[in-house]
N, CA, C and O atoms as CSV, one atom per row, in Angstrom:
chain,resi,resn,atom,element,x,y,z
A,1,UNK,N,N,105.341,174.512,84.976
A,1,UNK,CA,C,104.039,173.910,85.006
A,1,UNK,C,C,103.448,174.056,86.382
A,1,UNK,O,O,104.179,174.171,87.366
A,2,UNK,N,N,102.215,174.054,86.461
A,2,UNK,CA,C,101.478,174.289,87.226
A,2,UNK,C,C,101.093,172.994,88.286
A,2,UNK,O,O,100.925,171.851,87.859
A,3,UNK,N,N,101.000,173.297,89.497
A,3,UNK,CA,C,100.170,171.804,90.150
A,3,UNK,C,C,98.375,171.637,89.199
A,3,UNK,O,O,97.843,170.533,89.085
A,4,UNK,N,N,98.100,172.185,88.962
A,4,UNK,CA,C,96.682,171.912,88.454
A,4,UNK,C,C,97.256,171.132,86.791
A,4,UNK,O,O,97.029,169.945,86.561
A,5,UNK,N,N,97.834,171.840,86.004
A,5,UNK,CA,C,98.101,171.309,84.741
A,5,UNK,C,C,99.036,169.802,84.850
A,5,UNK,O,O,99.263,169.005,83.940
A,6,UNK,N,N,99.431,169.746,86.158
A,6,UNK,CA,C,100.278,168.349,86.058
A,6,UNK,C,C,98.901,167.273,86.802
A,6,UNK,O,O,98.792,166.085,86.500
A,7,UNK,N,N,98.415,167.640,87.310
A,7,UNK,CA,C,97.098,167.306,88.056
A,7,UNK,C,C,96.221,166.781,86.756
A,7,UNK,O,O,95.641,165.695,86.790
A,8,UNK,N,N,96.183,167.578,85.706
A,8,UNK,CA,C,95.429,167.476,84.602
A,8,UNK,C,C,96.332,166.169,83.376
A,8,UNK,O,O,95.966,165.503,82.407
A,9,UNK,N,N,97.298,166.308,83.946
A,9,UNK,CA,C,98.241,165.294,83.122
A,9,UNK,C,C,98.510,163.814,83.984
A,9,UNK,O,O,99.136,162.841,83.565
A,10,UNK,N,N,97.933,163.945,85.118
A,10,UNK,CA,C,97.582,162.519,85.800
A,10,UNK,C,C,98.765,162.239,86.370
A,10,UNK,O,O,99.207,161.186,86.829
A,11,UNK,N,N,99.362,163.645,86.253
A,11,UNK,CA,C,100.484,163.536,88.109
A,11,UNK,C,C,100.432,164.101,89.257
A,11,UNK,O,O,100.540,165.327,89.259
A,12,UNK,N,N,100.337,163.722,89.954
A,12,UNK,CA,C,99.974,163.752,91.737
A,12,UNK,C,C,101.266,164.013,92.592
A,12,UNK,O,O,102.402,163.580,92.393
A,13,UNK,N,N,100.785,164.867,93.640
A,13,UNK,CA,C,102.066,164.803,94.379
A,13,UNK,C,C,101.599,164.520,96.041
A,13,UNK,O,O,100.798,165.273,96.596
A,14,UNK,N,N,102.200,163.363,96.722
A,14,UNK,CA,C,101.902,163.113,97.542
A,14,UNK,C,C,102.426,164.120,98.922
A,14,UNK,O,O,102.992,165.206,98.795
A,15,UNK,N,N,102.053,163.406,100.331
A,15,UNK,CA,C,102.392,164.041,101.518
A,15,UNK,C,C,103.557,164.574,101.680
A,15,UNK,O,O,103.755,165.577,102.366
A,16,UNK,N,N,104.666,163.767,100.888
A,16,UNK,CA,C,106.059,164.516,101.202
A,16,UNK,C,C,106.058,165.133,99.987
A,16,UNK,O,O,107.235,164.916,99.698
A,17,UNK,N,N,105.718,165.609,99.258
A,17,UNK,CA,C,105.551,166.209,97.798
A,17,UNK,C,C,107.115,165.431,96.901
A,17,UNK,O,O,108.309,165.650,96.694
A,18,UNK,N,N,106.034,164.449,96.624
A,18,UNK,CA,C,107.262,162.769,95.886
A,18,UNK,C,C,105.919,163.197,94.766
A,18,UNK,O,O,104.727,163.252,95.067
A,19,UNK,N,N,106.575,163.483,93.341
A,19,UNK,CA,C,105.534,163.005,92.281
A,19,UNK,C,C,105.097,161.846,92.418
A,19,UNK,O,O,105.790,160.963,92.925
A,20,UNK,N,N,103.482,161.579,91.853
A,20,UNK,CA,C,103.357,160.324,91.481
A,20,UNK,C,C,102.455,159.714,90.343
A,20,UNK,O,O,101.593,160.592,90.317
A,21,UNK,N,N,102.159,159.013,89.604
A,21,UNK,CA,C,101.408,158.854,88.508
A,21,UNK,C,C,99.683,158.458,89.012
A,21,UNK,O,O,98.599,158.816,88.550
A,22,UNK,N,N,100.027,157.642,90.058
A,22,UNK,CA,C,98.515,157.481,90.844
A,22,UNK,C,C,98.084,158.448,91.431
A,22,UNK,O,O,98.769,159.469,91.356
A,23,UNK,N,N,96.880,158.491,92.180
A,23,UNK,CA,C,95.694,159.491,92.728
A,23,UNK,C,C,96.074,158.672,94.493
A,23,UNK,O,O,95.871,157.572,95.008
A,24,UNK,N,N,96.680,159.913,94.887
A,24,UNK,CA,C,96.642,159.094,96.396
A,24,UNK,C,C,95.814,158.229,96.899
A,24,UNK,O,O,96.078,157.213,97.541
A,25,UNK,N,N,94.647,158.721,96.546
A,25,UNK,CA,C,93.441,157.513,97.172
A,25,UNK,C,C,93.801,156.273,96.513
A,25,UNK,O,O,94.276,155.292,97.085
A,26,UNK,N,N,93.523,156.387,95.165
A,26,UNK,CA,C,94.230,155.536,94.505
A,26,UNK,C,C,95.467,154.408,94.729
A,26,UNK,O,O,95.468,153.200,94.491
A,27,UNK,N,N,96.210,155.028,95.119
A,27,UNK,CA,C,97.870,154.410,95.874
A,27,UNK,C,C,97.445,153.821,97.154
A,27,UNK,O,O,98.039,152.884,97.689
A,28,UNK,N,N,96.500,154.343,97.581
A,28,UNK,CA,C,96.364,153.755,99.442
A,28,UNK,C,C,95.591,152.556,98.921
A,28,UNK,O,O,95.921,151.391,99.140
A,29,UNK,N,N,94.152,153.078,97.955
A,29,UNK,CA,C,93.680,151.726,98.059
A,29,UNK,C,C,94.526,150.522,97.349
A,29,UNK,O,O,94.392,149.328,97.619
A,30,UNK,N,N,95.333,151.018,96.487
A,30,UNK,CA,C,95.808,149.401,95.565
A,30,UNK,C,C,96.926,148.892,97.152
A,30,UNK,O,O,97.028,147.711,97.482
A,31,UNK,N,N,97.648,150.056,97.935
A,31,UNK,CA,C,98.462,149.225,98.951
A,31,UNK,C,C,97.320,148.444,100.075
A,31,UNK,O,O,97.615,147.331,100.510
A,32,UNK,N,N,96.339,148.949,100.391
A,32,UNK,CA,C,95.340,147.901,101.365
A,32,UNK,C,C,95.596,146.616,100.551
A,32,UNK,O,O,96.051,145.542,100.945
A,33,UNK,N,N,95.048,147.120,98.884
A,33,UNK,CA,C,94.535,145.646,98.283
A,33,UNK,C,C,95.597,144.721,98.450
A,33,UNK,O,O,95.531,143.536,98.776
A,34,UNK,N,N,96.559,145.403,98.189
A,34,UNK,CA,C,98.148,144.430,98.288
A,34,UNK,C,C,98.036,143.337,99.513
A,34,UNK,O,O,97.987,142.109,99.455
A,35,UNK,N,N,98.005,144.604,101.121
A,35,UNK,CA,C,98.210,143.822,101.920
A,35,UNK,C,C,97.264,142.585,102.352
A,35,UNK,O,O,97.629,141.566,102.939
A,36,UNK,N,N,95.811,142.959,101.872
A,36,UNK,CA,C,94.548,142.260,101.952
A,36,UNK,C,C,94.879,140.806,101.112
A,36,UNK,O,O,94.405,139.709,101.405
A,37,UNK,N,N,95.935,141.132,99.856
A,37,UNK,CA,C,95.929,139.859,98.827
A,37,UNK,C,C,96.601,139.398,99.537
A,37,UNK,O,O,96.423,138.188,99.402
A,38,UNK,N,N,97.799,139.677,100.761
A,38,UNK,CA,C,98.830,138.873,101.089
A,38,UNK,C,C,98.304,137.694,102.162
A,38,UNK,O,O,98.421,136.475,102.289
A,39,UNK,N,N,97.536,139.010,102.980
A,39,UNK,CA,C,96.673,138.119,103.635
A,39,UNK,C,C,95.536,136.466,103.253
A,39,UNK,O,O,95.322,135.328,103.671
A,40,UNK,N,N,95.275,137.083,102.575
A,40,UNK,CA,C,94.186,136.273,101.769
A,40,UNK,C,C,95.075,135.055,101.077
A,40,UNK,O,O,94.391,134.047,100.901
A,41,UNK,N,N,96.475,134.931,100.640
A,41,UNK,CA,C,97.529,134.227,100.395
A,41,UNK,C,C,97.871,133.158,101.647
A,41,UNK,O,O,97.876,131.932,101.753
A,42,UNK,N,N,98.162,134.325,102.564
A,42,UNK,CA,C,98.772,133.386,103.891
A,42,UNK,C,C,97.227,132.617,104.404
A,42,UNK,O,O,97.345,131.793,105.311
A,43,UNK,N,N,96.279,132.783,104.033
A,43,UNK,CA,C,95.280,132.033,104.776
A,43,UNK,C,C,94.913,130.979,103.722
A,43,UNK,O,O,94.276,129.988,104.082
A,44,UNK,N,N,95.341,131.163,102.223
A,44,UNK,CA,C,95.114,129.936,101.552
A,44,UNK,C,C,96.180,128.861,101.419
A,44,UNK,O,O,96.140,127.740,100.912
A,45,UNK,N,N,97.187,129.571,102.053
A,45,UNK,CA,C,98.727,128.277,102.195
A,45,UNK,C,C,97.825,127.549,103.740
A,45,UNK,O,O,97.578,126.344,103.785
A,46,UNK,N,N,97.476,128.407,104.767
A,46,UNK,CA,C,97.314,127.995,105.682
A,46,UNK,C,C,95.963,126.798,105.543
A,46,UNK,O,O,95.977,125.734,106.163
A,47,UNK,N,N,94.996,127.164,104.740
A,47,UNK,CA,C,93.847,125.968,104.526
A,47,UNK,C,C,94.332,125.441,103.595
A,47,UNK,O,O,93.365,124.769,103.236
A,48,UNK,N,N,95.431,125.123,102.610
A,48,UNK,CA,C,96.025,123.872,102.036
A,48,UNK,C,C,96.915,123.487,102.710
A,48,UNK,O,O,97.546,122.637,102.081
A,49,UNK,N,N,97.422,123.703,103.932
A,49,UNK,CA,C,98.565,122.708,104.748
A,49,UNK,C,C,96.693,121.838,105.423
A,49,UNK,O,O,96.416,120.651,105.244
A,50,UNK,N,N,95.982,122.623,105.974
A,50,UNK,CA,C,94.961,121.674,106.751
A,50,UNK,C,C,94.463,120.806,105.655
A,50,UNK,O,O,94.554,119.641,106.042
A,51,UNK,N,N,94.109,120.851,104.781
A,51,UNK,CA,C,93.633,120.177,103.250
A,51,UNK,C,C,94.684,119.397,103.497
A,51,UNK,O,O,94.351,118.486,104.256
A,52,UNK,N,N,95.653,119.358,103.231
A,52,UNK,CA,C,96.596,118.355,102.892
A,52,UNK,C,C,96.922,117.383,104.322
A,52,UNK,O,O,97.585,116.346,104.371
A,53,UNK,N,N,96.435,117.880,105.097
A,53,UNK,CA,C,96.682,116.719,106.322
A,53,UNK,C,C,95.184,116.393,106.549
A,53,UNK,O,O,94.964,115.396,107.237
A,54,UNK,N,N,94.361,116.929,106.181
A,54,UNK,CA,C,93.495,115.720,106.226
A,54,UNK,C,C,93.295,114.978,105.391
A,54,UNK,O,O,92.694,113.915,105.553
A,55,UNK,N,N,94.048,115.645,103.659
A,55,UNK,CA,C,94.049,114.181,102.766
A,55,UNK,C,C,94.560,113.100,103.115
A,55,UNK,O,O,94.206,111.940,102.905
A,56,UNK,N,N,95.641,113.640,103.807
A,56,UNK,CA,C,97.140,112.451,104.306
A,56,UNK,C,C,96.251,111.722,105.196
A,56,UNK,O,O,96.373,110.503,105.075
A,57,UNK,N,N,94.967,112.288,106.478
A,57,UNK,CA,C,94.842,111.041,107.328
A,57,UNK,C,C,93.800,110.468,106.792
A,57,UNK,O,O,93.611,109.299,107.129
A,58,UNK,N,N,92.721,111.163,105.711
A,58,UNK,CA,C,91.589,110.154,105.237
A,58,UNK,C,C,92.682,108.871,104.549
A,58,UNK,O,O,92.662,107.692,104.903
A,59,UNK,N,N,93.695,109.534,103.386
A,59,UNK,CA,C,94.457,108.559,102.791
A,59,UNK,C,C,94.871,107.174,104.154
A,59,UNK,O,O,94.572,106.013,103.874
A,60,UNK,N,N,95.282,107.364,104.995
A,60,UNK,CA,C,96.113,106.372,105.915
A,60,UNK,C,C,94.867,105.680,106.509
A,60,UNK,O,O,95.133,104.565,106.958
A,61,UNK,N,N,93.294,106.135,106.653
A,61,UNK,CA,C,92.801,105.791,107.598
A,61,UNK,C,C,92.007,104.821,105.838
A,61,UNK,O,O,91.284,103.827,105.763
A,62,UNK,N,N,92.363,105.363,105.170
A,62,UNK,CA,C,91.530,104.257,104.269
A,62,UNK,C,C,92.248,103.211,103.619
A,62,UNK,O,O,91.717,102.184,103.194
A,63,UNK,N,N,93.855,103.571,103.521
A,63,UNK,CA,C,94.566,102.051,103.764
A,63,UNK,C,C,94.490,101.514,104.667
A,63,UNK,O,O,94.825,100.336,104.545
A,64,UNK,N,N,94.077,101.910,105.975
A,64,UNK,CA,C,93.850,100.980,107.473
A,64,UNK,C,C,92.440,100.368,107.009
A,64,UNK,O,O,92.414,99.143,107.135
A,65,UNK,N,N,91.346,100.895,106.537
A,65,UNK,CA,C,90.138,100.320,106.361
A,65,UNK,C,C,90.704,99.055,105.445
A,65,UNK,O,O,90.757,97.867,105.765
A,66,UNK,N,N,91.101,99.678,104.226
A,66,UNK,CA,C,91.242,98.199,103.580
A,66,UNK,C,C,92.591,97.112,104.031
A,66,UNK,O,O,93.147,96.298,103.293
A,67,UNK,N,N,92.774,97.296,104.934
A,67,UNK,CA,C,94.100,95.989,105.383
A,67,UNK,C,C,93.045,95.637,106.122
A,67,UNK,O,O,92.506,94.724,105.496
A,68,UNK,N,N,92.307,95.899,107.335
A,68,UNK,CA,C,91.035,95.218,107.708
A,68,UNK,C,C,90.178,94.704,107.100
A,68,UNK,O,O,89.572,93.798,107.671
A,69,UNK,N,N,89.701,95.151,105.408
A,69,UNK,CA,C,88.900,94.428,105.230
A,69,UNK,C,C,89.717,93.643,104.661
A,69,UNK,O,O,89.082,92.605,104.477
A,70,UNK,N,N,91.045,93.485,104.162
A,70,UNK,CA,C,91.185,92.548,103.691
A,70,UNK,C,C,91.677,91.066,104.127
A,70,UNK,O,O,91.826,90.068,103.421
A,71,UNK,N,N,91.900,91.258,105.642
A,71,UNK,CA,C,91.582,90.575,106.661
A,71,UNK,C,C,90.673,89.370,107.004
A,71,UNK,O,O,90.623,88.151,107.173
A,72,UNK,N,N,89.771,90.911,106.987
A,72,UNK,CA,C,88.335,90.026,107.587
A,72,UNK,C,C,87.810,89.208,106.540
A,72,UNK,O,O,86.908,88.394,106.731
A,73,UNK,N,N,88.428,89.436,105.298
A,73,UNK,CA,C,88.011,88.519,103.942
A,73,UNK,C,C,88.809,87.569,104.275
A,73,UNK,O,O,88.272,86.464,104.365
A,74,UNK,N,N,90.077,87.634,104.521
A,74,UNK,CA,C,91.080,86.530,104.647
A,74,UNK,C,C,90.463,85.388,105.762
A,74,UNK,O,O,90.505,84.162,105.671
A,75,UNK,N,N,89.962,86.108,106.688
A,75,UNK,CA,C,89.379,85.628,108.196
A,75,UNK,C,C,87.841,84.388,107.893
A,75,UNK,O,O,87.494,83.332,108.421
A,76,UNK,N,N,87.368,85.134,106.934
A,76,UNK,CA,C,85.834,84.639,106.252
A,76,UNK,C,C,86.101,83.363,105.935
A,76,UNK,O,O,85.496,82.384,106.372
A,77,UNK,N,N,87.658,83.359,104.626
A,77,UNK,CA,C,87.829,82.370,104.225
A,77,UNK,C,C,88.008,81.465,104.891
A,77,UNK,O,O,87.459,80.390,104.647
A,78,UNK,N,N,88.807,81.632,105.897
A,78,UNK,CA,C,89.408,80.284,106.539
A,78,UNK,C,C,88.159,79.769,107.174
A,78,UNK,O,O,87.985,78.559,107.028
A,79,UNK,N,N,87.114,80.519,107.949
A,79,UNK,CA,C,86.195,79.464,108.440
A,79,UNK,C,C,85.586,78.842,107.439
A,79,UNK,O,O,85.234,77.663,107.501
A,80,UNK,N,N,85.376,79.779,106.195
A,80,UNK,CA,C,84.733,78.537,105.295
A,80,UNK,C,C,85.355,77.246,104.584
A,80,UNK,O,O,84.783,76.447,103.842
A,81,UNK,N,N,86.839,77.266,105.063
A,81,UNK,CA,C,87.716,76.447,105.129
A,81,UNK,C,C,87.792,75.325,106.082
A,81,UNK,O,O,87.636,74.145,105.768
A,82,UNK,N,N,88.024,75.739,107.186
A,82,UNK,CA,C,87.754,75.237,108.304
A,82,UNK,C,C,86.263,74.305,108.292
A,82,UNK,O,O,86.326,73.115,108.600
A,83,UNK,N,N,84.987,74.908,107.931
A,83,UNK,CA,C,83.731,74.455,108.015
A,83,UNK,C,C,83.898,73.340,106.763
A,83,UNK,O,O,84.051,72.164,107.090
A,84,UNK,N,N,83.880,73.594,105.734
A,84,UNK,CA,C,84.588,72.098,104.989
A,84,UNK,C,C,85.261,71.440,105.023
A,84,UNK,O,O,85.082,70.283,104.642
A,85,UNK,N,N,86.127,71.799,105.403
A,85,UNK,CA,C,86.899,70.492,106.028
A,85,UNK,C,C,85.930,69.538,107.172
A,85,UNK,O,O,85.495,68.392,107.058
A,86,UNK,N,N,85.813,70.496,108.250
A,86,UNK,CA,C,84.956,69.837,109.131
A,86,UNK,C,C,84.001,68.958,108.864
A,86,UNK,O,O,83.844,67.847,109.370
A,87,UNK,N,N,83.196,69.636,107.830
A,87,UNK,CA,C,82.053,68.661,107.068
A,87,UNK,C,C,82.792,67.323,105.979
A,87,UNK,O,O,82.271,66.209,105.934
A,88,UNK,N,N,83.896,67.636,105.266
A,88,UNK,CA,C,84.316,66.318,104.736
A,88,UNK,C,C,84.782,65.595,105.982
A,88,UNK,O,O,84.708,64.393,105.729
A,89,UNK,N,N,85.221,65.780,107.190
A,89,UNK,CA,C,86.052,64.843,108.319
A,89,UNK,C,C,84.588,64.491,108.858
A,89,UNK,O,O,84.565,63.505,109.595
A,90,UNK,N,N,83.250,65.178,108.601
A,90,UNK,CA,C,82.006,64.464,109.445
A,90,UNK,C,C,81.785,63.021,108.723
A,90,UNK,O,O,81.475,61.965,109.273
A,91,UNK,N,N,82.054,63.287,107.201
A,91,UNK,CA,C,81.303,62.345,106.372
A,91,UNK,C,C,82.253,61.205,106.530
A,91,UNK,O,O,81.746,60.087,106.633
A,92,UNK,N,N,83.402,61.301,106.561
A,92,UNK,CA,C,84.422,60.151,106.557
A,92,UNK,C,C,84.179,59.837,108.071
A,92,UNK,O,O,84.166,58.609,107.992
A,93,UNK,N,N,84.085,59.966,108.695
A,93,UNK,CA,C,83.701,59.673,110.037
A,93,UNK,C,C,82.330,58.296,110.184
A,93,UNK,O,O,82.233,57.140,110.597
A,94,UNK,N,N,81.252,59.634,109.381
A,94,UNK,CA,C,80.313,58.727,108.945
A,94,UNK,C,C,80.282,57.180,108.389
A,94,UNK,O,O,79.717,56.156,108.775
A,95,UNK,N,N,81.343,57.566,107.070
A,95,UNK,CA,C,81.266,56.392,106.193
A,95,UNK,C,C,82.277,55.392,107.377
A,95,UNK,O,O,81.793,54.278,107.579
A,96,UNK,N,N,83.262,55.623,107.949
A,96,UNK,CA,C,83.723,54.684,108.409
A,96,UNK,C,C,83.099,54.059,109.620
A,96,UNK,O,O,83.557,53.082,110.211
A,97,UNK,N,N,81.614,54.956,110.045
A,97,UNK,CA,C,80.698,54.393,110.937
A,97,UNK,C,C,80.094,53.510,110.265
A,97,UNK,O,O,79.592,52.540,110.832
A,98,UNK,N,N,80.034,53.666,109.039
A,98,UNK,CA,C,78.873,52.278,108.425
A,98,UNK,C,C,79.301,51.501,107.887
A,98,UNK,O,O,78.705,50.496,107.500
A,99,UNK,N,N,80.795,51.840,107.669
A,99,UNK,CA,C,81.633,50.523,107.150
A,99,UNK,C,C,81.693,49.387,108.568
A,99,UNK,O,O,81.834,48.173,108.418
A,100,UNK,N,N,81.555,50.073,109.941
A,100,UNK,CA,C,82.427,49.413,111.171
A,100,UNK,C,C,80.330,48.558,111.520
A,100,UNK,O,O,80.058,47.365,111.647
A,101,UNK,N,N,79.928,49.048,111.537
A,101,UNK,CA,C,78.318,48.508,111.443
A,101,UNK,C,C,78.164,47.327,111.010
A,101,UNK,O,O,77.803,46.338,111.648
A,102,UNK,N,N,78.511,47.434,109.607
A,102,UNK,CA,C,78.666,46.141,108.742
A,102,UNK,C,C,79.105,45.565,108.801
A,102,UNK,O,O,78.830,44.464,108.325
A,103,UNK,N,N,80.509,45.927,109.650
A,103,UNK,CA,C,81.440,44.552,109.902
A,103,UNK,C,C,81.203,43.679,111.118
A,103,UNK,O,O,81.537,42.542,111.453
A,104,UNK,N,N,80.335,44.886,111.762
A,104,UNK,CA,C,79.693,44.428,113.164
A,104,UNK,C,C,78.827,43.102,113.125
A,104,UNK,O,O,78.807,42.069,113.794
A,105,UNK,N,N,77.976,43.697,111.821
A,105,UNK,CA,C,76.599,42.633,111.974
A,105,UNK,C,C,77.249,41.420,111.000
A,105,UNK,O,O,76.752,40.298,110.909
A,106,UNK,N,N,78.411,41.851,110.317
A,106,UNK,CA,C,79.121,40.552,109.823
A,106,UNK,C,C,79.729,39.629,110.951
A,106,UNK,O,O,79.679,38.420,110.725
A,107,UNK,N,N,80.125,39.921,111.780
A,107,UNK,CA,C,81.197,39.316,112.768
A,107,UNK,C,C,79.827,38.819,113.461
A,107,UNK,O,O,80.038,37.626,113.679
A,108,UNK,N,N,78.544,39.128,113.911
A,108,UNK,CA,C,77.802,38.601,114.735
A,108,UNK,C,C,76.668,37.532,114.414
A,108,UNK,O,O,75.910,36.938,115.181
A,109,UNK,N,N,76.843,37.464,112.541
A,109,UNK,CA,C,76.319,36.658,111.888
A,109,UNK,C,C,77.345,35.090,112.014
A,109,UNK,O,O,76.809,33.993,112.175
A,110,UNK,N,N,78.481,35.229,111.932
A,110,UNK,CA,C,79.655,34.726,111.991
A,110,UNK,C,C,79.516,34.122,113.273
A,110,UNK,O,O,79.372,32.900,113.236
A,111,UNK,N,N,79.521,34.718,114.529
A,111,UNK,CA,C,79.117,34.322,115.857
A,111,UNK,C,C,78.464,33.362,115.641
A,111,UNK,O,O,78.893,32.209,115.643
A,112,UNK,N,N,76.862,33.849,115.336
A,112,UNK,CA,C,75.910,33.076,115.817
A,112,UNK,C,C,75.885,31.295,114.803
A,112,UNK,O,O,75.410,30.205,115.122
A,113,UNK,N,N,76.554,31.706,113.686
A,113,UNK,CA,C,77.263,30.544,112.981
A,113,UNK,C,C,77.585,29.798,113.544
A,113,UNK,O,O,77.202,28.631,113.612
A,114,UNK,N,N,78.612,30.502,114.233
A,114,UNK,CA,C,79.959,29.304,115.091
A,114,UNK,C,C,79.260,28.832,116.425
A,114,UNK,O,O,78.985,27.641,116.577
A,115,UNK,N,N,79.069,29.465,117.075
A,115,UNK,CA,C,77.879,29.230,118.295
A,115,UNK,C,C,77.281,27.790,117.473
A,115,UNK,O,O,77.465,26.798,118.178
A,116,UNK,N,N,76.802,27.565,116.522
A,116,UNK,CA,C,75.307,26.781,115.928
A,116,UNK,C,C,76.201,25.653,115.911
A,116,UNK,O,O,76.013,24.619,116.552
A,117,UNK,N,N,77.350,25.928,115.025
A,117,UNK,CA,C,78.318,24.983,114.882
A,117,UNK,C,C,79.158,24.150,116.327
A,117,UNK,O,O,79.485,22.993,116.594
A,118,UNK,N,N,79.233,25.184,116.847
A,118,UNK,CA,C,80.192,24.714,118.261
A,118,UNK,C,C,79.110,23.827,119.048
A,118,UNK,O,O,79.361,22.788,119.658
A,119,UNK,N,N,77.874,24.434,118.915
A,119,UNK,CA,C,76.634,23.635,119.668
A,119,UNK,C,C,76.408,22.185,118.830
A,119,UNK,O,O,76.096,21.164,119.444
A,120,UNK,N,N,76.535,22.194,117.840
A,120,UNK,CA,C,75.754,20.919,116.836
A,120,UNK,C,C,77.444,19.919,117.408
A,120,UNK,O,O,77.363,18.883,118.067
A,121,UNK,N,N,78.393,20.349,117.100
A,121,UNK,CA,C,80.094,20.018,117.382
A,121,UNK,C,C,79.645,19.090,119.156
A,121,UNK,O,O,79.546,17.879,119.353
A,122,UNK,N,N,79.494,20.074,120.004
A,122,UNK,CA,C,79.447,19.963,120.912
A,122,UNK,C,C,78.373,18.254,121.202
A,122,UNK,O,O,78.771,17.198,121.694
A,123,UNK,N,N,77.041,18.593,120.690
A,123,UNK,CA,C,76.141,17.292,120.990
A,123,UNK,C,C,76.503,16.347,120.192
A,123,UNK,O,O,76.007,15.254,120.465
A,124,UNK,N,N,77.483,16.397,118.924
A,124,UNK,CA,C,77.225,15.161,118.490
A,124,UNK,C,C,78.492,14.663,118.876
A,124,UNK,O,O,78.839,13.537,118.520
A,125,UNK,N,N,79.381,15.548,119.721
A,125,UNK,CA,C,80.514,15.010,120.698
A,125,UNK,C,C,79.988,14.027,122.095
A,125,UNK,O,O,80.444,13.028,122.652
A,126,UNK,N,N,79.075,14.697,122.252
A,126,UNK,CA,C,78.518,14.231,123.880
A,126,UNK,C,C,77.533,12.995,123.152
A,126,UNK,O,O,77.349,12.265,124.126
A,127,UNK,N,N,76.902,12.443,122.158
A,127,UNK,CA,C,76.086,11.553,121.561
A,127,UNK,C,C,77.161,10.455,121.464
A,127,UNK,O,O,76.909,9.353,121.952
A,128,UNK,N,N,78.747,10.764,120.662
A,128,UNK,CA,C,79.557,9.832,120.559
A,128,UNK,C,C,79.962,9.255,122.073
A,128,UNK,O,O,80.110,8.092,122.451
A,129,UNK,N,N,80.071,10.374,122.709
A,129,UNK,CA,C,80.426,10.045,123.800
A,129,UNK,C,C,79.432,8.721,124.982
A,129,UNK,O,O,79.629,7.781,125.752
A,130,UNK,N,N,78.606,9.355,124.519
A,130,UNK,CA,C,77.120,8.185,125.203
A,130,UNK,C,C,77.172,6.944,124.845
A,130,UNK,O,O,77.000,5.973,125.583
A,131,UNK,N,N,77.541,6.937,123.087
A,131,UNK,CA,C,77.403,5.247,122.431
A,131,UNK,C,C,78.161,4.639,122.910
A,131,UNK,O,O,77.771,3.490,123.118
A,132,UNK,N,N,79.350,4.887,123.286
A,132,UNK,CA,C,80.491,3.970,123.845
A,132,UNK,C,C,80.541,3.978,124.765
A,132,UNK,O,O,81.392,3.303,125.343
């Protein structure tokens, strides 16, 4: 057989005259494509390791967001804890201001009683005292 009739039968013979079933051009371009896919491989492992560490720090930085907020919720509560309480300890404060008021103007009603009494006590001591 002829190089043209094997040529015609879609066999090729390359630089070292190695049969081959591809068209040299053929063979070079599918080996670029090869090395181009490998490439194109190593650069998509390489942007899913970066993908994956910035999932990992959005992930960590958004469990840090929520332990803060859940914090600052925790934090919220207590003053509004704190602030009621405060306000029930104002009112008892209060009420035991107007309980101590009342007992005030009781005790000074009481006074001015005994005063009236100790005075009326007093003159009709000093009157007995005169008759005799």
């Amino acid at each position: 057989m002829s190089k043209e009739s094997l040529t015609e039968a879609g066999l090729q013979f390359d630089e070292l005259s190695r049969m081959r079933v591809l068209d040299p051009d053929v063979a070079q371009s599918t080996g670029e494509l090869k090395t181009e896919c490998k490439e194109f491989m190593e650069k998509i492992s390489q942007f899913q390791m970066v993908v994956n560490g910035l999932i990992k720090t959005v992930d960590e930085l958004a469990r840090e967001a929520e332990r803060e907020k859940v914090k600052a919720i925790g934090a919220r509560n207590v003053l509004k804890s704190v602030a009621k309480q405060r306000e029930a300890q104002q009112q008892q404060v209060q009420a035991l201001i107007a309980e101590k008021k009342t007992q005030l103007e009781r005790y000074q009603v009481e006074h001015e009683a005994l005063c009236k009494v100790e005075s009326e006590q007093t003159e009709f001591i000093n009157q007995f005292v005169l008759q005799k």
